[in-house]
Amino acid sequence: MTDQPPAQYAGPKRVLSGVQPSGDLHLGNYLGALVKFAKLQHETPTLIFVADMHAITVWQDPKKLKTQVREIAAAYLATGLDPKIATIFPQSAVPEHAELAWVLNCVARLGWLDRMTQFKDKAGKHKERESVGLYTYPVLQAADILAYKATHVPVGDDQKQHLELTRDIAQKFNNDFDAAGFFPLPEALTQGPGARVMSLRDGSAKMSKSDPSDNSRINLTDDADAIASKIRKAKTDPEPLPETMEALAERPEAKNLVAIYAALAGRPEAEVLGEFAGQGFGAFKPKLADLAVSVMGPIGGEMRRLLADPAEIDRILGDGAARAREIAAPTMAEVKRLVGYWAG
Ligand code: ADP
Ligand code: TRP
C-alpha cells in the first residue's frame, strides 16, 4: 500500500545535542562534545540546547540558573557555534520537551531505566533520596532528541547508553502506535580523539564537573597559569614516553596526556608518540601546557567578552527557541494524534 508510512525513517538528517548548565565546562566537554558541534553545523542542520531541565534533577540555586545557562551559551559561541547556522536555545523555552517526555515515560519500561549506569553512579548508595527526575532523566533526554526527529547526536562516550535507550523508546513508540518510521532511531556520534578524556589525578576516572578536585580538570575558563599548574601537577609515572600506543596500555595517566595532546593538536596519537618517544614528562608536560594554553586560552577570553553583554546572548537564545519550536510543535501535534489524546 502506498499510503503506509515507510518502515525505515525517511526524514532528513538532523544533528542535536545539549549540555547541562550545572558547573564549569572542562576539557572533556570541549573535546567530547563542543568541538564536534562546531564542526557538524557546517555539514547538517544542527540544534544545540542548554539542558536546564536536566540540570534541576539535582538541586540548582534558582538565583544562579539563568546565569549558568548564559555561560553554556557563551561557551557554545566561543567554541565556534554560529547562531546564524545552528539553532541554539534553552531546553525550558520549548515546552514540547516536557510534553513529549511524559508520553515517552509511558512508553519506556522500568526495567530499561533500572539498567542506566549514570543514575547508579550519580545516586550512589542512597537512591531513595534522589529526585524522581534524576531517575527518569534519560527519558527526558530521549524526548529532547525525538521532538526534533534528530538522527545524529554528538556526545562523549559516557552517553552511549542513553542513546541506546532512546532508540529502544523510539522503536517501541513506532510499534505501539502503529507508526512505523515515525521516529528515527538516532545514532550517537562518539568517535573522535576526545571521546573520553580522563581525570588529571586518576587515569581510571573520567574528567568530570562533579569531581571535588579542581586539579582533576582543565576548565574552559582557566587562565594560562591555572592550566600550566594543573598540567604540571597531573599524575604521571617516572618512565619516559614509549614508541608505541600498545606500550601505553598499562599506563592510564600517561596515555591520557598523550591523547589530550593529540586531540588538542588535531594529530594522531601515534604521531605524537613518534615525536616524544624517549622523553620524560619533565619535557612533555611544558609542551602540553603550551598547546593547551594556546587552544583554551582564547576560548575563555571570548566567553568573558560575550558574557559582558548578556542581552545579546538572551536575544540569540530567544531567537533559537522560536526556531526550535517550529520543528518540535508539529512533531508533538502528531504524537498527540497518534496517542489519542483528548487535547490535540
Ligand atoms: P560532566 O560529566 O562533566 O557532568 P556532562 O554530563 O554535562 O559533563 O557532559 C556534557 C557533554 O560532554 C556530553 O556530551 C558528555 O558525553 C561530554 N563529556 C563529559 N565528560 C567527558 C569526558 N571526560 N570526556 C569526553 N566527553 C565528555
Ligand atoms: N545527558 C547529557 C549529558 O549529561 C545532556 C543531554 C541532555 C543531552 N539531553 C540531551 C545530550 C540530548 C544529547 C542529546 O551530557
mmCIF file of C-alpha atoms and ligand atoms in Angstrom:
data_model
loop_
_atom_site.group_PDB
_atom_site.id
_atom_site.type_symbol
_atom_site.label_atom_id
_atom_site.label_comp_id
_atom_site.label_asym_id
_atom_site.label_seq_id
_atom_site.Cartn_x
_atom_site.Cartn_y
_atom_site.Cartn_z
ATOM 1 C CA MET A 1 0.000 0.000 0.000
ATOM 2 C CA THR A 2 1.377 3.369 -0.921
ATOM 3 C CA ASP A 3 -0.194 5.432 1.871
ATOM 4 C CA GLN A 4 1.603 3.459 4.615
ATOM 5 C CA PRO A 5 4.499 5.265 6.306
ATOM 6 C CA PRO A 6 7.848 3.740 5.358
ATOM 7 C CA ALA A 7 9.169 1.176 7.867
ATOM 8 C CA GLN A 8 12.505 2.955 7.951
ATOM 9 C CA TYR A 9 12.757 6.602 8.882
ATOM 10 C CA ALA A 10 12.863 8.568 5.658
ATOM 11 C CA GLY A 11 13.151 12.120 7.036
ATOM 12 C CA PRO A 12 16.126 14.443 6.761
ATOM 13 C CA LYS A 13 19.387 14.123 8.681
ATOM 14 C CA ARG A 14 19.444 16.348 11.747
ATOM 15 C CA VAL A 15 22.045 16.804 14.487
ATOM 16 C CA LEU A 16 21.051 17.600 18.076
ATOM 17 C CA SER A 17 22.874 17.736 21.384
ATOM 18 C CA GLY A 18 22.885 19.545 24.711
ATOM 19 C CA VAL A 19 24.975 20.192 27.794
ATOM 20 C CA GLN A 20 23.722 20.805 31.325
ATOM 21 C CA PRO A 21 24.282 24.205 32.934
ATOM 22 C CA SER A 22 25.403 22.652 36.179
ATOM 23 C CA GLY A 23 29.043 23.617 36.601
ATOM 24 C CA ASP A 24 32.115 24.828 34.766
ATOM 25 C CA LEU A 25 32.751 23.252 31.400
ATOM 26 C CA HIS A 26 36.035 21.396 31.117
ATOM 27 C CA LEU A 27 38.395 19.947 28.547
ATOM 28 C CA GLY A 28 36.370 16.701 28.396
ATOM 29 C CA ASN A 29 33.184 18.584 27.479
ATOM 30 C CA TYR A 30 35.142 20.609 24.958
ATOM 31 C CA LEU A 31 36.807 17.680 23.166
ATOM 32 C CA GLY A 32 33.979 15.169 23.634
ATOM 33 C CA ALA A 33 31.148 17.489 22.644
ATOM 34 C CA LEU A 34 31.651 21.189 21.832
ATOM 35 C CA VAL A 35 34.342 20.755 19.168
ATOM 36 C CA LYS A 36 32.073 18.337 17.330
ATOM 37 C CA PHE A 37 29.087 20.685 17.473
ATOM 38 C CA ALA A 38 31.018 23.465 15.753
ATOM 39 C CA LYS A 39 32.197 21.096 13.035
ATOM 40 C CA LEU A 40 28.873 19.376 12.372
ATOM 41 C CA GLN A 41 26.904 22.610 11.951
ATOM 42 C CA HIS A 42 28.599 23.047 8.578
ATOM 43 C CA GLU A 43 27.537 19.594 7.394
ATOM 44 C CA THR A 44 23.998 19.007 8.687
ATOM 45 C CA PRO A 45 21.175 21.122 10.170
ATOM 46 C CA THR A 46 22.153 21.345 13.837
ATOM 47 C CA LEU A 47 20.258 22.130 17.052
ATOM 48 C CA ILE A 48 22.237 22.627 20.266
ATOM 49 C CA PHE A 49 20.472 23.423 23.513
ATOM 50 C CA VAL A 50 21.269 24.168 27.139
ATOM 51 C CA ALA A 51 19.746 21.418 29.275
ATOM 52 C CA ASP A 52 18.384 23.444 32.196
ATOM 53 C CA MET A 53 15.522 20.963 32.728
ATOM 54 C CA HIS A 54 18.054 18.182 33.178
ATOM 55 C CA ALA A 55 20.121 20.361 35.495
ATOM 56 C CA ILE A 56 17.320 20.642 38.077
ATOM 57 C CA THR A 57 17.244 16.849 38.540
ATOM 58 C CA VAL A 58 19.760 17.784 41.247
ATOM 59 C CA TRP A 59 19.459 20.980 43.287
ATOM 60 C CA GLN A 60 20.320 24.231 41.485
ATOM 61 C CA ASP A 61 20.221 27.658 43.080
ATOM 62 C CA PRO A 62 17.305 29.434 41.351
ATOM 63 C CA LYS A 63 19.182 32.736 41.620
ATOM 64 C CA LYS A 64 22.055 31.341 39.559
ATOM 65 C CA LEU A 65 20.438 29.079 36.992
ATOM 66 C CA LYS A 66 19.843 31.716 34.293
ATOM 67 C CA THR A 67 23.451 32.888 34.548
ATOM 68 C CA GLN A 68 24.611 29.286 34.234
ATOM 69 C CA VAL A 69 22.504 28.899 31.078
ATOM 70 C CA ARG A 70 24.125 32.020 29.596
ATOM 71 C CA GLU A 71 27.571 30.640 30.450
ATOM 72 C CA ILE A 72 26.953 27.460 28.473
ATOM 73 C CA ALA A 73 25.548 29.502 25.592
ATOM 74 C CA ALA A 74 28.686 31.662 25.700
ATOM 75 C CA ALA A 75 30.826 28.511 25.618
ATOM 76 C CA TYR A 76 28.937 27.291 22.554
ATOM 77 C CA LEU A 77 29.522 30.582 20.783
ATOM 78 C CA ALA A 78 33.151 30.866 21.893
ATOM 79 C CA THR A 79 33.937 27.394 20.561
ATOM 80 C CA GLY A 80 32.576 28.236 17.139
ATOM 81 C CA LEU A 81 28.838 27.590 17.049
ATOM 82 C CA ASP A 82 27.302 30.221 14.784
ATOM 83 C CA PRO A 83 23.729 31.220 15.658
ATOM 84 C CA LYS A 84 23.104 32.037 12.012
ATOM 85 C CA ILE A 85 23.828 28.425 11.106
ATOM 86 C CA ALA A 86 22.947 26.370 14.187
ATOM 87 C CA THR A 87 19.832 26.695 16.350
ATOM 88 C CA ILE A 88 20.957 27.437 19.920
ATOM 89 C CA PHE A 89 18.310 27.541 22.658
ATOM 90 C CA PRO A 90 17.438 26.795 26.289
ATOM 91 C CA GLN A 91 15.575 23.500 26.751
ATOM 92 C CA SER A 92 12.978 25.020 29.100
ATOM 93 C CA ALA A 93 11.973 27.579 26.435
ATOM 94 C CA VAL A 94 10.474 24.795 24.321
ATOM 95 C CA PRO A 95 7.580 23.170 26.240
ATOM 96 C CA GLU A 96 7.409 20.260 23.787
ATOM 97 C CA HIS A 97 10.403 18.666 25.574
ATOM 98 C CA ALA A 98 8.351 18.221 28.732
ATOM 99 C CA GLU A 99 5.178 17.290 26.864
ATOM 100 C CA LEU A 100 6.874 14.577 24.848
ATOM 101 C CA ALA A 101 8.797 13.341 27.892
ATOM 102 C CA TRP A 102 5.503 12.471 29.588
ATOM 103 C CA VAL A 103 4.347 10.341 26.669
ATOM 104 C CA LEU A 104 7.748 8.650 26.468
ATOM 105 C CA ASN A 105 7.677 7.992 30.227
ATOM 106 C CA CYS A 106 4.656 5.856 29.452
ATOM 107 C CA VAL A 107 6.490 4.043 26.651
ATOM 108 C CA ALA A 108 9.794 3.344 28.453
ATOM 109 C CA ARG A 109 9.882 0.335 30.799
ATOM 110 C CA LEU A 110 11.114 0.413 34.398
ATOM 111 C CA GLY A 111 13.449 -2.456 33.605
ATOM 112 C CA TRP A 112 15.169 -0.370 30.939
ATOM 113 C CA LEU A 113 15.751 2.553 33.303
ATOM 114 C CA ASP A 114 16.956 0.230 36.059
ATOM 115 C CA ARG A 115 19.950 -0.580 33.891
ATOM 116 C CA MET A 116 21.142 3.018 33.453
ATOM 117 C CA THR A 117 24.643 3.279 34.894
ATOM 118 C CA GLN A 118 24.678 7.103 35.059
ATOM 119 C CA PHE A 119 21.791 7.031 37.531
ATOM 120 C CA LYS A 120 23.556 4.402 39.616
ATOM 121 C CA ASP A 121 26.767 6.463 39.602
ATOM 122 C CA LYS A 122 25.024 9.717 40.495
ATOM 123 C CA ALA A 123 22.668 8.263 43.103
ATOM 124 C CA GLY A 124 25.308 6.126 44.822
ATOM 125 C CA LYS A 125 24.121 4.227 47.884
ATOM 126 C CA HIS A 126 21.145 6.464 48.677
ATOM 127 C CA LYS A 127 18.933 6.283 45.648
ATOM 128 C CA GLU A 128 15.746 6.639 47.672
ATOM 129 C CA ARG A 129 16.801 10.215 48.480
ATOM 130 C CA GLU A 130 17.261 11.261 44.840
ATOM 131 C CA SER A 131 14.607 13.078 42.814
ATOM 132 C CA VAL A 132 12.286 11.065 40.601
ATOM 133 C CA GLY A 133 13.535 13.382 37.840
ATOM 134 C CA LEU A 134 17.061 12.035 38.162
ATOM 135 C CA TYR A 135 15.724 8.535 37.600
ATOM 136 C CA THR A 136 13.685 9.442 34.549
ATOM 137 C CA TYR A 137 16.388 11.807 33.218
ATOM 138 C CA PRO A 138 17.206 9.558 30.231
ATOM 139 C CA VAL A 139 13.548 9.651 29.124
ATOM 140 C CA LEU A 140 13.650 13.453 29.001
ATOM 141 C CA GLN A 141 16.853 13.079 27.002
ATOM 142 C CA ALA A 142 15.013 10.821 24.538
ATOM 143 C CA ALA A 143 12.284 13.473 24.270
ATOM 144 C CA ASP A 144 14.913 16.172 23.567
ATOM 145 C CA ILE A 145 16.163 14.139 20.656
ATOM 146 C CA LEU A 146 12.912 12.767 19.272
ATOM 147 C CA ALA A 147 10.963 16.054 19.453
ATOM 148 C CA TYR A 148 13.171 17.144 16.552
ATOM 149 C CA LYS A 149 13.408 13.693 14.952
ATOM 150 C CA ALA A 150 17.165 14.111 15.281
ATOM 151 C CA THR A 151 19.159 11.383 13.561
ATOM 152 C CA HIS A 152 22.671 12.078 14.913
ATOM 153 C CA VAL A 153 23.690 13.024 18.436
ATOM 154 C CA PRO A 154 27.275 14.138 19.112
ATOM 155 C CA VAL A 155 28.195 13.231 22.702
ATOM 156 C CA GLY A 156 31.056 11.793 24.753
ATOM 157 C CA ASP A 157 31.388 8.052 25.311
ATOM 158 C CA ASP A 158 29.524 8.168 28.626
ATOM 159 C CA GLN A 159 26.237 8.964 26.850
ATOM 160 C CA LYS A 160 26.158 5.841 24.673
ATOM 161 C CA GLN A 161 23.782 4.005 26.961
ATOM 162 C CA HIS A 162 21.305 6.892 26.944
ATOM 163 C CA LEU A 163 21.318 6.842 23.151
ATOM 164 C CA GLU A 164 20.627 3.102 23.120
ATOM 165 C CA LEU A 165 17.682 3.739 25.397
ATOM 166 C CA THR A 166 16.450 6.498 23.076
ATOM 167 C CA ARG A 167 16.480 4.025 20.192
ATOM 168 C CA ASP A 168 14.558 1.461 22.229
ATOM 169 C CA ILE A 169 11.966 4.076 23.158
ATOM 170 C CA ALA A 170 11.643 5.296 19.559
ATOM 171 C CA GLN A 171 11.234 1.755 18.283
ATOM 172 C CA LYS A 172 8.622 0.862 20.898
ATOM 173 C CA PHE A 173 6.673 4.060 20.224
ATOM 174 C CA ASN A 174 6.667 3.321 16.485
ATOM 175 C CA ASN A 175 5.459 -0.236 17.158
ATOM 176 C CA ASP A 176 2.905 0.546 19.872
ATOM 177 C CA PHE A 177 1.217 3.318 17.921
ATOM 178 C CA ASP A 178 1.364 1.608 14.583
ATOM 179 C CA ALA A 179 3.590 4.355 13.245
ATOM 180 C CA ALA A 180 6.473 2.583 11.501
ATOM 181 C CA GLY A 181 9.228 5.052 10.615
ATOM 182 C CA PHE A 182 7.646 7.895 12.630
ATOM 183 C CA PHE A 183 10.632 8.405 14.918
ATOM 184 C CA PRO A 184 14.158 7.809 13.626
ATOM 185 C CA LEU A 185 16.473 5.525 15.629
ATOM 186 C CA PRO A 186 19.152 8.129 16.370
ATOM 187 C CA GLU A 187 22.847 7.384 16.357
ATOM 188 C CA ALA A 188 25.396 8.578 18.911
ATOM 189 C CA LEU A 189 28.388 10.284 17.304
ATOM 190 C CA THR A 190 31.071 9.430 19.831
ATOM 191 C CA GLN A 191 34.035 8.917 17.535
ATOM 192 C CA GLY A 192 36.969 11.232 17.855
ATOM 193 C CA PRO A 193 40.129 11.557 19.891
ATOM 194 C CA GLY A 194 38.449 13.276 22.847
ATOM 195 C CA ALA A 195 35.552 10.857 23.303
ATOM 196 C CA ARG A 196 36.704 10.020 26.831
ATOM 197 C CA VAL A 197 39.105 12.438 28.482
ATOM 198 C CA MET A 198 40.257 11.127 31.855
ATOM 199 C CA SER A 199 40.887 12.970 35.127
ATOM 200 C CA LEU A 200 44.338 14.540 35.533
ATOM 201 C CA ARG A 201 44.512 12.992 39.016
ATOM 202 C CA ASP A 202 43.316 9.481 38.189
ATOM 203 C CA GLY A 203 43.629 7.890 34.759
ATOM 204 C CA SER A 204 40.817 5.458 35.511
ATOM 205 C CA ALA A 205 38.141 8.126 36.211
ATOM 206 C CA LYS A 206 36.562 10.346 33.586
ATOM 207 C CA MET A 207 37.252 14.080 33.761
ATOM 208 C CA SER A 208 34.055 15.462 35.278
ATOM 209 C CA LYS A 209 32.443 18.628 36.605
ATOM 210 C CA SER A 210 31.428 16.729 39.703
ATOM 211 C CA ASP A 211 34.965 15.675 40.725
ATOM 212 C CA PRO A 212 35.641 17.513 44.010
ATOM 213 C CA SER A 213 39.249 18.205 42.976
ATOM 214 C CA ASP A 214 39.553 21.193 40.638
ATOM 215 C CA ASN A 215 43.052 19.942 39.760
ATOM 216 C CA SER A 216 41.444 16.910 38.115
ATOM 217 C CA ARG A 217 40.187 19.004 35.202
ATOM 218 C CA ILE A 218 41.054 21.942 32.985
ATOM 219 C CA ASN A 219 38.124 24.347 32.886
ATOM 220 C CA LEU A 220 37.301 26.352 29.783
ATOM 221 C CA THR A 221 37.616 29.499 31.882
ATOM 222 C CA ASP A 222 41.008 28.652 33.461
ATOM 223 C CA ASP A 223 43.720 31.199 32.752
ATOM 224 C CA ALA A 224 47.170 30.298 31.419
ATOM 225 C CA ASP A 225 48.712 29.955 34.895
ATOM 226 C CA ALA A 226 45.965 27.635 36.117
ATOM 227 C CA ILE A 227 46.224 25.458 33.013
ATOM 228 C CA ALA A 228 50.021 25.196 33.289
ATOM 229 C CA SER A 229 49.873 24.449 37.005
ATOM 230 C CA LYS A 230 47.242 21.714 36.618
ATOM 231 C CA ILE A 231 49.261 20.021 33.893
ATOM 232 C CA ARG A 232 52.444 20.273 35.963
ATOM 233 C CA LYS A 233 50.625 18.593 38.885
ATOM 234 C CA ALA A 234 48.942 15.957 36.684
ATOM 235 C CA LYS A 235 49.609 12.431 37.897
ATOM 236 C CA THR A 236 52.153 10.551 35.766
ATOM 237 C CA ASP A 237 54.785 7.860 36.186
ATOM 238 C CA PRO A 238 58.595 8.000 36.151
ATOM 239 C CA GLU A 239 59.010 6.177 32.797
ATOM 240 C CA PRO A 240 59.782 8.072 29.586
ATOM 241 C CA LEU A 241 57.203 8.015 26.795
ATOM 242 C CA PRO A 242 57.362 4.822 24.720
ATOM 243 C CA GLU A 243 57.427 4.345 20.937
ATOM 244 C CA THR A 244 54.023 2.703 20.542
ATOM 245 C CA MET A 245 50.457 3.084 21.770
ATOM 246 C CA GLU A 246 50.434 -0.579 22.887
ATOM 247 C CA ALA A 247 53.200 0.201 25.367
ATOM 248 C CA LEU A 248 50.911 2.824 26.950
ATOM 249 C CA ALA A 249 48.093 0.373 27.600
ATOM 250 C CA GLU A 250 49.048 -0.206 31.257
ATOM 251 C CA ARG A 251 49.873 3.468 31.920
ATOM 252 C CA PRO A 252 46.475 5.196 32.006
ATOM 253 C CA GLU A 253 47.706 8.640 33.151
ATOM 254 C CA ALA A 254 50.446 8.773 30.517
ATOM 255 C CA LYS A 255 48.015 7.541 27.873
ATOM 256 C CA ASN A 256 45.532 10.248 28.805
ATOM 257 C CA LEU A 257 48.068 13.070 28.485
ATOM 258 C CA VAL A 258 49.170 11.792 25.079
ATOM 259 C CA ALA A 259 45.530 11.527 23.976
ATOM 260 C CA ILE A 260 44.845 15.089 25.168
ATOM 261 C CA TYR A 261 47.879 16.388 23.300
ATOM 262 C CA ALA A 262 46.811 14.588 20.116
ATOM 263 C CA ALA A 263 43.213 15.814 20.369
ATOM 264 C CA LEU A 264 44.248 19.432 21.000
ATOM 265 C CA ALA A 265 46.785 19.358 18.175
ATOM 266 C CA GLY A 266 44.411 17.543 15.810
ATOM 267 C CA ARG A 267 47.103 14.923 15.205
ATOM 268 C CA PRO A 268 47.064 11.095 15.523
ATOM 269 C CA GLU A 269 48.305 9.773 18.879
ATOM 270 C CA ALA A 270 50.929 7.602 17.169
ATOM 271 C CA GLU A 271 52.417 10.685 15.529
ATOM 272 C CA VAL A 272 52.624 12.477 18.883
ATOM 273 C CA LEU A 273 54.413 9.471 20.373
ATOM 274 C CA GLY A 274 56.761 9.461 17.392
ATOM 275 C CA GLU A 275 57.764 12.998 18.340
ATOM 276 C CA PHE A 276 58.106 12.498 22.109
ATOM 277 C CA ALA A 277 59.260 8.853 22.433
ATOM 278 C CA GLY A 278 62.122 8.533 24.886
ATOM 279 C CA GLN A 279 61.374 11.859 26.611
ATOM 280 C CA GLY A 280 60.189 12.071 30.209
ATOM 281 C CA PHE A 281 57.220 14.060 31.499
ATOM 282 C CA GLY A 282 59.559 16.868 32.567
ATOM 283 C CA ALA A 283 59.927 17.621 28.858
ATOM 284 C CA PHE A 284 56.455 16.621 27.674
ATOM 285 C CA LYS A 285 54.320 18.493 30.209
ATOM 286 C CA PRO A 286 55.526 22.027 29.361
ATOM 287 C CA LYS A 287 54.840 21.325 25.674
ATOM 288 C CA LEU A 288 51.367 20.067 26.514
ATOM 289 C CA ALA A 289 50.757 23.122 28.712
ATOM 290 C CA ASP A 290 51.773 25.495 25.901
ATOM 291 C CA LEU A 291 49.465 23.715 23.496
ATOM 292 C CA ALA A 292 46.540 23.699 25.951
ATOM 293 C CA VAL A 293 47.004 27.396 26.710
ATOM 294 C CA SER A 294 47.114 28.252 23.010
ATOM 295 C CA VAL A 295 43.854 26.369 22.315
ATOM 296 C CA MET A 296 41.882 27.006 25.508
ATOM 297 C CA GLY A 297 43.120 30.496 26.426
ATOM 298 C CA PRO A 298 41.294 32.311 23.609
ATOM 299 C CA ILE A 299 38.066 30.416 24.371
ATOM 300 C CA GLY A 300 37.994 31.638 27.960
ATOM 301 C CA GLY A 301 38.687 35.186 26.770
ATOM 302 C CA GLU A 302 35.908 35.046 24.206
ATOM 303 C CA MET A 303 33.474 33.677 26.816
ATOM 304 C CA ARG A 304 34.239 36.610 29.118
ATOM 305 C CA ARG A 305 33.715 39.047 26.257
ATOM 306 C CA LEU A 306 30.354 37.501 25.340
ATOM 307 C CA LEU A 307 29.163 37.352 28.939
ATOM 308 C CA ALA A 308 29.717 41.084 29.286
ATOM 309 C CA ASP A 309 26.667 41.528 27.021
ATOM 310 C CA PRO A 310 24.015 39.174 28.443
ATOM 311 C CA ALA A 311 21.241 40.877 26.450
ATOM 312 C CA GLU A 312 22.843 39.723 23.205
ATOM 313 C CA ILE A 313 23.085 36.134 24.485
ATOM 314 C CA ASP A 314 19.429 36.282 25.522
ATOM 315 C CA ARG A 315 18.498 37.525 22.075
ATOM 316 C CA ILE A 316 20.316 34.602 20.443
ATOM 317 C CA LEU A 317 18.667 32.116 22.815
ATOM 318 C CA GLY A 318 15.203 33.615 22.261
ATOM 319 C CA ASP A 319 15.595 33.502 18.517
ATOM 320 C CA GLY A 320 16.856 29.906 18.690
ATOM 321 C CA ALA A 321 13.925 28.852 20.878
ATOM 322 C CA ALA A 322 11.427 30.232 18.342
ATOM 323 C CA ARG A 323 13.138 28.297 15.534
ATOM 324 C CA ALA A 324 13.312 25.130 17.615
ATOM 325 C CA ARG A 325 9.587 25.308 18.393
ATOM 326 C CA GLU A 326 8.775 25.423 14.710
ATOM 327 C CA ILE A 327 10.233 21.929 14.420
ATOM 328 C CA ALA A 328 9.106 20.455 17.737
ATOM 329 C CA ALA A 329 5.485 21.666 17.646
ATOM 330 C CA PRO A 330 4.389 19.680 14.560
ATOM 331 C CA THR A 331 6.076 16.537 15.949
ATOM 332 C CA MET A 332 4.210 16.946 19.213
ATOM 333 C CA ALA A 333 0.899 17.569 17.448
ATOM 334 C CA GLU A 334 1.370 14.328 15.540
ATOM 335 C CA VAL A 335 2.322 12.452 18.735
ATOM 336 C CA LYS A 336 -0.885 13.644 20.408
ATOM 337 C CA ARG A 337 -2.915 12.419 17.472
ATOM 338 C CA LEU A 338 -1.154 9.038 17.433
ATOM 339 C CA VAL A 339 -1.620 8.573 21.185
ATOM 340 C CA GLY A 340 -5.281 9.562 21.010
ATOM 341 C CA TYR A 341 -5.055 12.452 23.464
ATOM 342 C CA TRP A 342 -8.236 14.401 24.144
ATOM 343 C CA ALA A 343 -6.412 17.681 23.609
ATOM 344 C CA GLY A 344 -4.748 17.922 20.238
HETATM 345 P P1 ADP B 1 30.056 16.014 33.256
HETATM 346 O O1 ADP B 1 30.171 14.532 33.106
HETATM 347 O O2 ADP B 1 31.357 16.685 33.480
HETATM 348 O O3 ADP B 1 28.989 16.416 34.244
HETATM 349 P P2 ADP B 1 28.133 16.496 31.185
HETATM 350 O O4 ADP B 1 27.447 15.267 31.646
HETATM 351 O O5 ADP B 1 27.394 17.783 31.314
HETATM 352 O O6 ADP B 1 29.566 16.566 31.853
HETATM 353 O O7 ADP B 1 28.540 16.294 29.660
HETATM 354 C C1 ADP B 1 28.348 17.194 28.590
HETATM 355 C C2 ADP B 1 28.921 16.578 27.333
HETATM 356 O O8 ADP B 1 30.337 16.382 27.473
HETATM 357 C C3 ADP B 1 28.366 15.182 26.998
HETATM 358 O O9 ADP B 1 28.293 15.004 25.597
HETATM 359 C C4 ADP B 1 29.387 14.258 27.582
HETATM 360 O O10 ADP B 1 29.393 12.994 26.954
HETATM 361 C C5 ADP B 1 30.674 15.016 27.302
HETATM 362 N N1 ADP B 1 31.700 14.670 28.279
HETATM 363 C C6 ADP B 1 31.621 14.827 29.626
HETATM 364 N N2 ADP B 1 32.755 14.423 30.228
HETATM 365 C C7 ADP B 1 33.577 14.000 29.228
HETATM 366 C C8 ADP B 1 34.903 13.465 29.209
HETATM 367 N N3 ADP B 1 35.609 13.314 30.327
HETATM 368 N N4 ADP B 1 35.441 13.129 28.018
HETATM 369 C C9 ADP B 1 34.734 13.298 26.862
HETATM 370 N N5 ADP B 1 33.476 13.790 26.815
HETATM 371 C C10 ADP B 1 32.905 14.143 27.972
HETATM 372 N N1 TRP B 2 22.681 13.842 29.308
HETATM 373 C C1 TRP B 2 23.595 14.713 28.594
HETATM 374 C C2 TRP B 2 24.863 14.875 29.428
HETATM 375 O O1 TRP B 2 24.913 14.581 30.573
HETATM 376 C C3 TRP B 2 22.988 16.055 28.304
HETATM 377 C C4 TRP B 2 21.805 15.917 27.411
HETATM 378 C C5 TRP B 2 20.502 16.113 27.774
HETATM 379 C C6 TRP B 2 21.814 15.537 26.049
HETATM 380 N N2 TRP B 2 19.692 15.891 26.720
HETATM 381 C C7 TRP B 2 20.439 15.534 25.643
HETATM 382 C C8 TRP B 2 22.801 15.209 25.150
HETATM 383 C C9 TRP B 2 20.070 15.202 24.343
HETATM 384 C C10 TRP B 2 22.413 14.865 23.847
HETATM 385 C C11 TRP B 2 21.065 14.879 23.445
HETATM 386 O O2 TRP B 2 25.805 15.341 28.930
#
